[in-house]
XYZ file of C-alpha atoms in Angstrom:
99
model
C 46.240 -20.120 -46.570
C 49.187 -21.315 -44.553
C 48.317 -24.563 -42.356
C 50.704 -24.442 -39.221
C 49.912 -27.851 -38.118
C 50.753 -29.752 -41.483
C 53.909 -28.031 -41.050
C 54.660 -28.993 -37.297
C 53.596 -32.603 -38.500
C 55.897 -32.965 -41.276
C 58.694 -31.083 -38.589
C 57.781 -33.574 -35.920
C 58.163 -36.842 -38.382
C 61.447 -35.201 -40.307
C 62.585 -34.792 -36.359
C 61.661 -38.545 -34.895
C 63.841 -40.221 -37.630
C 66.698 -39.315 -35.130
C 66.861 -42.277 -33.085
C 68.147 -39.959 -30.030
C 64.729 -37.721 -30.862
C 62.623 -40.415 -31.425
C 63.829 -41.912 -27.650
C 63.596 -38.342 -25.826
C 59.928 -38.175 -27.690
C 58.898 -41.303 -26.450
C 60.184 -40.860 -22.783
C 58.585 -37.646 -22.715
C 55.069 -39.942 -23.358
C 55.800 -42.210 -20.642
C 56.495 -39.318 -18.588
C 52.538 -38.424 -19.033
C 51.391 -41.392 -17.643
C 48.851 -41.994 -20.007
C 48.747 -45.202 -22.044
C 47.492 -43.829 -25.334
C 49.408 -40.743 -24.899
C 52.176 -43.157 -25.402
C 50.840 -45.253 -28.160
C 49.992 -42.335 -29.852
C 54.315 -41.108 -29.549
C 54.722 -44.593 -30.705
C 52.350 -44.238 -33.695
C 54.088 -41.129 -34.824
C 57.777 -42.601 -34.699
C 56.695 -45.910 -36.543
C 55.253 -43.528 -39.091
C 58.573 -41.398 -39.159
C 59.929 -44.531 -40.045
C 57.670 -45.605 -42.946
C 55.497 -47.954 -41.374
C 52.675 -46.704 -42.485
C 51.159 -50.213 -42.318
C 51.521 -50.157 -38.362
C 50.250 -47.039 -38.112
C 46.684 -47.827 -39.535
C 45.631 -49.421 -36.147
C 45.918 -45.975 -33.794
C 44.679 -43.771 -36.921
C 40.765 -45.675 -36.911
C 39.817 -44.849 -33.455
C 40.352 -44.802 -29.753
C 39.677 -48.320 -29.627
C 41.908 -49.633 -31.695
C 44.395 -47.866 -30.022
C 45.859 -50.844 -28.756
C 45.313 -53.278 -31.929
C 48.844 -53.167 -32.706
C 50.309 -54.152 -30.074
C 47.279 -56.897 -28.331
C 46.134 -58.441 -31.503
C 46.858 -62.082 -32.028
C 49.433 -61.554 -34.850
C 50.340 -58.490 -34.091
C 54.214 -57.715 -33.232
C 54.979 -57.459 -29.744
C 56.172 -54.013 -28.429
C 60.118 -54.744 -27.619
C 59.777 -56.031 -31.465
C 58.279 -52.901 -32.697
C 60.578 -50.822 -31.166
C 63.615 -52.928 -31.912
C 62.422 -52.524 -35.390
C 62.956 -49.174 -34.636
C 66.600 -49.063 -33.503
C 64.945 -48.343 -29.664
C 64.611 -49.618 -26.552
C 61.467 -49.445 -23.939
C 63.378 -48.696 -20.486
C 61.786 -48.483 -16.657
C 64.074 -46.209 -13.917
C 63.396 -45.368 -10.697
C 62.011 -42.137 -10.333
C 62.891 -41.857 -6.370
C 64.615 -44.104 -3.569
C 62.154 -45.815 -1.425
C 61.945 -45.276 2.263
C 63.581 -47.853 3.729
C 62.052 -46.769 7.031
């Protein structure tokens, strides 16, 4: 039987390895406005990357959604995604009223 989601998985990680991919994934998270949404983009680049060992944390349950990055010696986010050849970025997404 053919399994279309293993296939869109193994796309999706074959895809994010592509720095410029992996960004436009992630932005498209923030974009969402949801926290785990995010962290959950996040998981799937680090595993595109091999870190398997950073994914564990987001894989065990909704509550340890955010071990990875809280955790006491757990790597900070800028140093996760520097790890990653990325950058976490903030732009204004319209002018204020100056009114």
């Amino acid at each position: 039987m053919y399994r279309l989601t293993n296939s869109y998985r193994e796309n999706l990680l074959k895809d994010l390895q592509n720095p410029i991919e992996a960004a436009q994934y992630l932005n498209a998270a923030l974009e969402d406005g949801s926290e785990e949404m995010f962290l959950m983009a996040l998981r799937d680049v680090a595993e595109s990357r091999g870190m398997v060992e950073l994914t564990e944390p987001f894989a065990a349950n909704h509550e340890n959604t955010n071990a990875l990055l809280f955790e006491k010696n757990a790597p900070k986010l800028n140093e996760l995604l520097k790890s990653m050849g990325l950058k976490l970025s903030v732009e204004v997404e319209a002018p204020l009223n100056s009114d």
